[in-house]
Tab-separated table of C-alpha atoms and ligand atoms in Angstrom:
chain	number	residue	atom	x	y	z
B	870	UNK	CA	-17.123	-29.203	-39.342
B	871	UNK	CA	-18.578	-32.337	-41.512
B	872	UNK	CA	-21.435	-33.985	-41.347
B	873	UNK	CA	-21.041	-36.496	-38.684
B	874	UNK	CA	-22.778	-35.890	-34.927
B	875	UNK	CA	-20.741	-34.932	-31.850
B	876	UNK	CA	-22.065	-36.490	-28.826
B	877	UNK	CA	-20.220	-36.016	-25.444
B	878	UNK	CA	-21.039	-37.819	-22.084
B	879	UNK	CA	-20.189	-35.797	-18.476
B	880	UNK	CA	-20.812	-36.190	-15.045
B	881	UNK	CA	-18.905	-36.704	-12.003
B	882	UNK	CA	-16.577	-39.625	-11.563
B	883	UNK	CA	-18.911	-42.367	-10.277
B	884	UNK	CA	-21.945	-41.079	-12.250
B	885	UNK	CA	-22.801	-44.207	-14.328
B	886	UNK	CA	-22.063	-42.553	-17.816
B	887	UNK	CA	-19.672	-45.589	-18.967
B	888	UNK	CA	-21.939	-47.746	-18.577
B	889	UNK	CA	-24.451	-45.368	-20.473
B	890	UNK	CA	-22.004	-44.815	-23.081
B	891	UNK	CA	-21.607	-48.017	-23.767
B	892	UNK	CA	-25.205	-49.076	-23.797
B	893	UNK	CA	-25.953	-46.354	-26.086
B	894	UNK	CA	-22.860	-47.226	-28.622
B	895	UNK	CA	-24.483	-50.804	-28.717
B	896	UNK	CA	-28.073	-49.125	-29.195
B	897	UNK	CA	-26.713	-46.952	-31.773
B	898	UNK	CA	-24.222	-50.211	-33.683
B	899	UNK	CA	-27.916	-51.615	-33.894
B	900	UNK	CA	-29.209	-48.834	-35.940
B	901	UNK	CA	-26.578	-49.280	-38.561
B	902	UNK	CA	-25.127	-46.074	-37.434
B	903	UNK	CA	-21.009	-45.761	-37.994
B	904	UNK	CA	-19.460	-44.610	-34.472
B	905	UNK	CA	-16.204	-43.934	-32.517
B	906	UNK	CA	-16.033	-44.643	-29.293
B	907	UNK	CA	-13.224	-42.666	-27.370
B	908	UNK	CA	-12.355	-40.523	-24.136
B	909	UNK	CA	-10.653	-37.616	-22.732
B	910	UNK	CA	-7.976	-37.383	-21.289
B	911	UNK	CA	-6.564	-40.369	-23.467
B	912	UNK	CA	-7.885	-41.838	-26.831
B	913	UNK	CA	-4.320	-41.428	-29.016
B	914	UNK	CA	-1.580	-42.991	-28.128
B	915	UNK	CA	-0.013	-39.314	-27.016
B	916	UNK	CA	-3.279	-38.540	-25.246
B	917	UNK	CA	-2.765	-41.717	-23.495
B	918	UNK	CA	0.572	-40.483	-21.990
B	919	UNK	CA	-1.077	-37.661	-20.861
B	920	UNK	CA	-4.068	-39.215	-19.051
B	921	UNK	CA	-1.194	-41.151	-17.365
B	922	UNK	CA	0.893	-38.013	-15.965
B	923	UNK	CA	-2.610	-36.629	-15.389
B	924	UNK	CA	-4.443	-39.542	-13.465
B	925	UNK	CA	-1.337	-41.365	-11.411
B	926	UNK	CA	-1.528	-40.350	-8.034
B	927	UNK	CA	2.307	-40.249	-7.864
B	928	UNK	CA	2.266	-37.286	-10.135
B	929	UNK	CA	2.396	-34.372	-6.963
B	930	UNK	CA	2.836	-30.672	-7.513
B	931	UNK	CA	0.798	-30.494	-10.761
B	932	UNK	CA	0.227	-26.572	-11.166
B	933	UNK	CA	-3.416	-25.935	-11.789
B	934	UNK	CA	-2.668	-24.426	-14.585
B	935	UNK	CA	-0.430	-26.650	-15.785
B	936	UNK	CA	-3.440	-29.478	-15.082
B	937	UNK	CA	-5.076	-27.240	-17.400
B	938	UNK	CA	-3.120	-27.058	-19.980
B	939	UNK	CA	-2.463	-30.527	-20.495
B	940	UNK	CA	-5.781	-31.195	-20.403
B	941	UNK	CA	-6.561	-28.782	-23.636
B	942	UNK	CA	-3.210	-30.739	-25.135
B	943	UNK	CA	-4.871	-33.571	-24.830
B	944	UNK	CA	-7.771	-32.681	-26.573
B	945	UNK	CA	-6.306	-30.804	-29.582
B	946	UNK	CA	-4.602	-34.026	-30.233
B	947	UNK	CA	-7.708	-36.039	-30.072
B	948	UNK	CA	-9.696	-33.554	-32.261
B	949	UNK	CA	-7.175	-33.725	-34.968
B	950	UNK	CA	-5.999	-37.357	-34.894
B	951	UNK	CA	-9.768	-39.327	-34.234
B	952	UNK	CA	-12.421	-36.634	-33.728
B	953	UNK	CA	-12.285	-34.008	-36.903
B	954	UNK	CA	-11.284	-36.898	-39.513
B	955	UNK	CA	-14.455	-38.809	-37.632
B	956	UNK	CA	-16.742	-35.996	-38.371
B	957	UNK	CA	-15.419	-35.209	-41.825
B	958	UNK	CA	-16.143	-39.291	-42.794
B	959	UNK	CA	-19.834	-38.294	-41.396
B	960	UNK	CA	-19.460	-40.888	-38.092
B	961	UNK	CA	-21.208	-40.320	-35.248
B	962	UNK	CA	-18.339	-39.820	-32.061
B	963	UNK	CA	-19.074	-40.717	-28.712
B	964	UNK	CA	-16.863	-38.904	-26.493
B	965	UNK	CA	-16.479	-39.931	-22.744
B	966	UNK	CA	-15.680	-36.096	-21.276
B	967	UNK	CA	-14.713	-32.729	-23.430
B	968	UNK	CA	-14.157	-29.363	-22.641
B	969	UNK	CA	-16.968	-29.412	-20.127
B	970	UNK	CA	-15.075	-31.870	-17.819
B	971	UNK	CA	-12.596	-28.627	-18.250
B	972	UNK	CA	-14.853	-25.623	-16.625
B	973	UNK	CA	-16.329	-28.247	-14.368
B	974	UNK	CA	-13.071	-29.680	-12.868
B	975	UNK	CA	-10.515	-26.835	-13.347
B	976	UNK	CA	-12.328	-24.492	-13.987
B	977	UNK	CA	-14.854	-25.193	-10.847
B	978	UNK	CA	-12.881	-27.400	-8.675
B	979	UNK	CA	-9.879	-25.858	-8.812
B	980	UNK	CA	-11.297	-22.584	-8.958
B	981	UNK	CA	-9.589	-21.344	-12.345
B	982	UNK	CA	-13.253	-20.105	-13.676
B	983	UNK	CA	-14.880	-20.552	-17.084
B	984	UNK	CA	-13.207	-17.468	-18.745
B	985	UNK	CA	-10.199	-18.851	-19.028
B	986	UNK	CA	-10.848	-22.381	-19.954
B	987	UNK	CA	-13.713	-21.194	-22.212
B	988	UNK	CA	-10.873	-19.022	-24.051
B	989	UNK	CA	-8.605	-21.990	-24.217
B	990	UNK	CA	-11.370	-23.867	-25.599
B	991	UNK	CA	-11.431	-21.918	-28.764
B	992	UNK	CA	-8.107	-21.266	-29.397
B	993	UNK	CA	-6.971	-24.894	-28.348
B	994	UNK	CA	-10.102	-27.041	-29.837
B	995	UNK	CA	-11.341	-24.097	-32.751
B	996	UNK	CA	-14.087	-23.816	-30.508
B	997	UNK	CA	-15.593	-26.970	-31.768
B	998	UNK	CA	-18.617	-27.814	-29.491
B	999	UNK	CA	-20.714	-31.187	-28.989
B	1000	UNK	CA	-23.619	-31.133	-31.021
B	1001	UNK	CA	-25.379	-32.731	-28.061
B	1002	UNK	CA	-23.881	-33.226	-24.509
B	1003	UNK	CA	-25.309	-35.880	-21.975
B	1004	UNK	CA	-24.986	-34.512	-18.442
B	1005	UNK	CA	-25.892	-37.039	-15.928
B	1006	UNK	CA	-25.996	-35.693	-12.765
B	1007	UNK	CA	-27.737	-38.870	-9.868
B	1008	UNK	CA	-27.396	-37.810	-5.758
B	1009	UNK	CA	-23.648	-36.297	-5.074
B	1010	UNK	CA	-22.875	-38.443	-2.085
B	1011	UNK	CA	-24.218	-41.920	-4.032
B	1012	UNK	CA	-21.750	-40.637	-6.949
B	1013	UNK	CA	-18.856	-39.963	-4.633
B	1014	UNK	CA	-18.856	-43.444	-3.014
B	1015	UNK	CA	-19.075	-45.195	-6.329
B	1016	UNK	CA	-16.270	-43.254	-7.381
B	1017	UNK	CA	-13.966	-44.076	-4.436
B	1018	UNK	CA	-14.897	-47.516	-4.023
B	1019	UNK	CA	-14.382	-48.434	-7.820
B	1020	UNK	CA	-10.888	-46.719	-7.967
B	1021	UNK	CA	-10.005	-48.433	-4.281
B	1022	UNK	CA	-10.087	-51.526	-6.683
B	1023	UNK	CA	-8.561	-50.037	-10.104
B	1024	UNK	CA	-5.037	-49.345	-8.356
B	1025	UNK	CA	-2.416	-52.213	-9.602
B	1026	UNK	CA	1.264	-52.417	-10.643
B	1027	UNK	CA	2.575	-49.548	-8.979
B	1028	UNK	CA	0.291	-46.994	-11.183
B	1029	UNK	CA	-3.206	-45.904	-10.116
B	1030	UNK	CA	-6.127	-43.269	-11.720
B	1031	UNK	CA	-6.660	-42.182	-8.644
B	1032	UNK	CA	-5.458	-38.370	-8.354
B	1033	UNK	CA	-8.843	-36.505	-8.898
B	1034	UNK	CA	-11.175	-39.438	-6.761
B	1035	UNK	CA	-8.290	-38.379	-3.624
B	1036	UNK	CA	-9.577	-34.455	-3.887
B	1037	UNK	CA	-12.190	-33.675	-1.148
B	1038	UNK	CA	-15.883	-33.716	-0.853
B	1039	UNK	CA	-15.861	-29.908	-1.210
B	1040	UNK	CA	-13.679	-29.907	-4.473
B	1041	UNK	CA	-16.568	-32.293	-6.124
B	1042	UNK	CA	-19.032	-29.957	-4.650
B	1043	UNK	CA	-17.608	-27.193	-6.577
B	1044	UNK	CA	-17.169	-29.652	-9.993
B	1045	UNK	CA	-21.352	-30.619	-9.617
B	1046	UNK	CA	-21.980	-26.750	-8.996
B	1047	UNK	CA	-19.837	-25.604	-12.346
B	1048	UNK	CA	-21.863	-28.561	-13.705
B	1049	UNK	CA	-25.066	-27.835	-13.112
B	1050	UNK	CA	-24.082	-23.978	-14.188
B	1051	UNK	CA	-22.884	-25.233	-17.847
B	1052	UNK	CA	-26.735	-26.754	-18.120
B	1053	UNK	CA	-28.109	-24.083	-16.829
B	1054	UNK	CA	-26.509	-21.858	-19.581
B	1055	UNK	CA	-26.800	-24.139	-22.200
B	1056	UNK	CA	-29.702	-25.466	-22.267
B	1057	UNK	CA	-30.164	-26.705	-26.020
B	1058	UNK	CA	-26.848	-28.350	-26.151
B	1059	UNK	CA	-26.968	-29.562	-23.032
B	1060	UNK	CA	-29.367	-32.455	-21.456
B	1061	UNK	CA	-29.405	-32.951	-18.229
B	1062	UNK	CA	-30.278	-36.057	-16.518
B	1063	UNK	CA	-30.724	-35.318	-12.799
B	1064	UNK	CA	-32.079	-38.862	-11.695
B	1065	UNK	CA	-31.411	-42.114	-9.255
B	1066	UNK	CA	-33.204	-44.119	-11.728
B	1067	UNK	CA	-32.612	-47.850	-12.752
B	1068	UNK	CA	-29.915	-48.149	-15.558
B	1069	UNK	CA	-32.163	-49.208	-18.172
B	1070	UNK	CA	-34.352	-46.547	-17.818
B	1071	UNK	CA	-31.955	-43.615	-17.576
B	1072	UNK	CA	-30.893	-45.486	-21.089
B	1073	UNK	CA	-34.406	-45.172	-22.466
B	1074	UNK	CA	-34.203	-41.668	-21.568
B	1075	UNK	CA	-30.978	-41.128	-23.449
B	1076	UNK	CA	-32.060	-42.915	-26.466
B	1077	UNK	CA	-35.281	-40.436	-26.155
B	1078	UNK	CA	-32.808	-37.273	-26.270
B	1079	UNK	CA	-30.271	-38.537	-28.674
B	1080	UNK	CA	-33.085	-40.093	-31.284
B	1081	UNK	CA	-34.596	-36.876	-31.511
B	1082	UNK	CA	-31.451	-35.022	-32.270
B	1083	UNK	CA	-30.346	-37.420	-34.865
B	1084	UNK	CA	-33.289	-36.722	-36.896
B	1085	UNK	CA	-32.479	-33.576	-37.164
B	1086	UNK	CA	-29.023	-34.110	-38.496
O	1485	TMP	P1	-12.514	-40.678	-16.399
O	1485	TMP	O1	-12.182	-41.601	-15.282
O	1485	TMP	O2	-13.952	-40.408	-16.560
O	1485	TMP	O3	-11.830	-41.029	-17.659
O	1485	TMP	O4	-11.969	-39.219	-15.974
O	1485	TMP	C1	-10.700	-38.928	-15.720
O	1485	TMP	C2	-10.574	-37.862	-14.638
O	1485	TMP	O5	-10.041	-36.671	-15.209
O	1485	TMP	C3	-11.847	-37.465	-13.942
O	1485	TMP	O6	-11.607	-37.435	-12.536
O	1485	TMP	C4	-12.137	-36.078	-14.421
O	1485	TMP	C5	-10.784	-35.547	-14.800
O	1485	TMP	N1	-10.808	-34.569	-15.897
O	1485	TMP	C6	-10.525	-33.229	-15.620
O	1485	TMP	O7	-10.261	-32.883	-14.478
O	1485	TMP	N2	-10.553	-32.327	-16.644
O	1485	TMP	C7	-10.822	-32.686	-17.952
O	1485	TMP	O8	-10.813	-31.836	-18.836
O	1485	TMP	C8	-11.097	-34.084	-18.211
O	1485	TMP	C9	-11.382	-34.506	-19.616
O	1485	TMP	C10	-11.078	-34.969	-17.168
């Protein structure tokens, strides 16, 4: 689909890939390059109903499958309101979670699998994949306590985004193992950045990965 570049960010909640994201939308503004900046679930003004229903801890009784679903709602909106027309105009989209977030959290932490959300994935999205995903992946427990302790302080006026962080340690385990599967399997789409390090260098090492694809557009 067109000529722009698909870029994706994942991890778990409290991984440091906003800040990433953000650093490497300003890196990439400085190169001249025309971007899009948006996120999953959310990102249309539909989409952003459904992160709400998604996210709010007040929503209980959410089928897994129904979780599911919305999520790949979500999505097919986003692809054919801001991502597809991005890529057709040749932009490069940064994406803050995709179908990956899918296998890892459903499809991992709740235990669905990958068939079925892989299936989903190309009837729901045309099987339109990233044409580079960022995986950061720093220590599980130093990731889970970021998480918590940043969405502790998020909750206000009655609604929250705090419905995945209030899942257990042992449902993230299972979202970091689906993770670290996805890399394992696809390796050229996929980079991985299993590390603790300083913010500005795991951004050098991003910039590393992502100017090397870009010259090969
Ligand atoms: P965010 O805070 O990074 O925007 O993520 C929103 C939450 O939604 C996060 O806990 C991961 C979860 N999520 C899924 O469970 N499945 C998905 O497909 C996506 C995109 C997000």
């Amino acid at each position: 689909m067109g000529r722009g570049f698909f870029l994706t960010f994942e991890g778990l909640d409290g991984s440091g890939k906003t800040t990433q994201m953000r650093k490497l939308a300003a890196w990439l503004e400085a190169r001249s390059e025309q971007i899009i900046v948006t996120r999953q679930p959310g990102g249309t003004r539909i989409g952003d109903r459904i992160r709400q229903l998604l996210l709010d801890s007040r929503t209980e009784n959410l089928a897994a499958r129904a979780e599911l679903g919305l999520m790949f709602s979500d999505r097919a909106q986003a692809i054919a309101e801001v991502i597809a027309p991005a890529l057709e105009a040749g932009r490069v989209v940064l994406c803050d979670r995709y179908t990956d977030s899918t296998e890892a959290y459903q499809g991992g932490g709740r235990e669905l699998g990958s068939e079925v959300v892989l299936k989903l994935h190309d009837v729901m999205c045309g099987g339109l994949q990233p044409d580079l995903t960022i995986l950061l992946l720093p220590d599980f427990a130093a990731s889970l306590t970021r998480a918590r302790r940043r969405n502790d302080r998020m909750t206000k006026g009655g609604t929250d985004e705090n419905r995945f962080e209030r899942e257990d340690e042992v449902f993230y385990r299972r979202v970091y193992e689906k993770y670290r599967e996805i890399a394992a399997r696809d390796v050229l789409r996929v980079a991985a950045i299993e590390s603790d390090a300083a913010i500005d260098e795991i951004h050098q090492r991003i910039v590393g990965v992502v100017e090397e694809r870009l010259a090969l557009r």
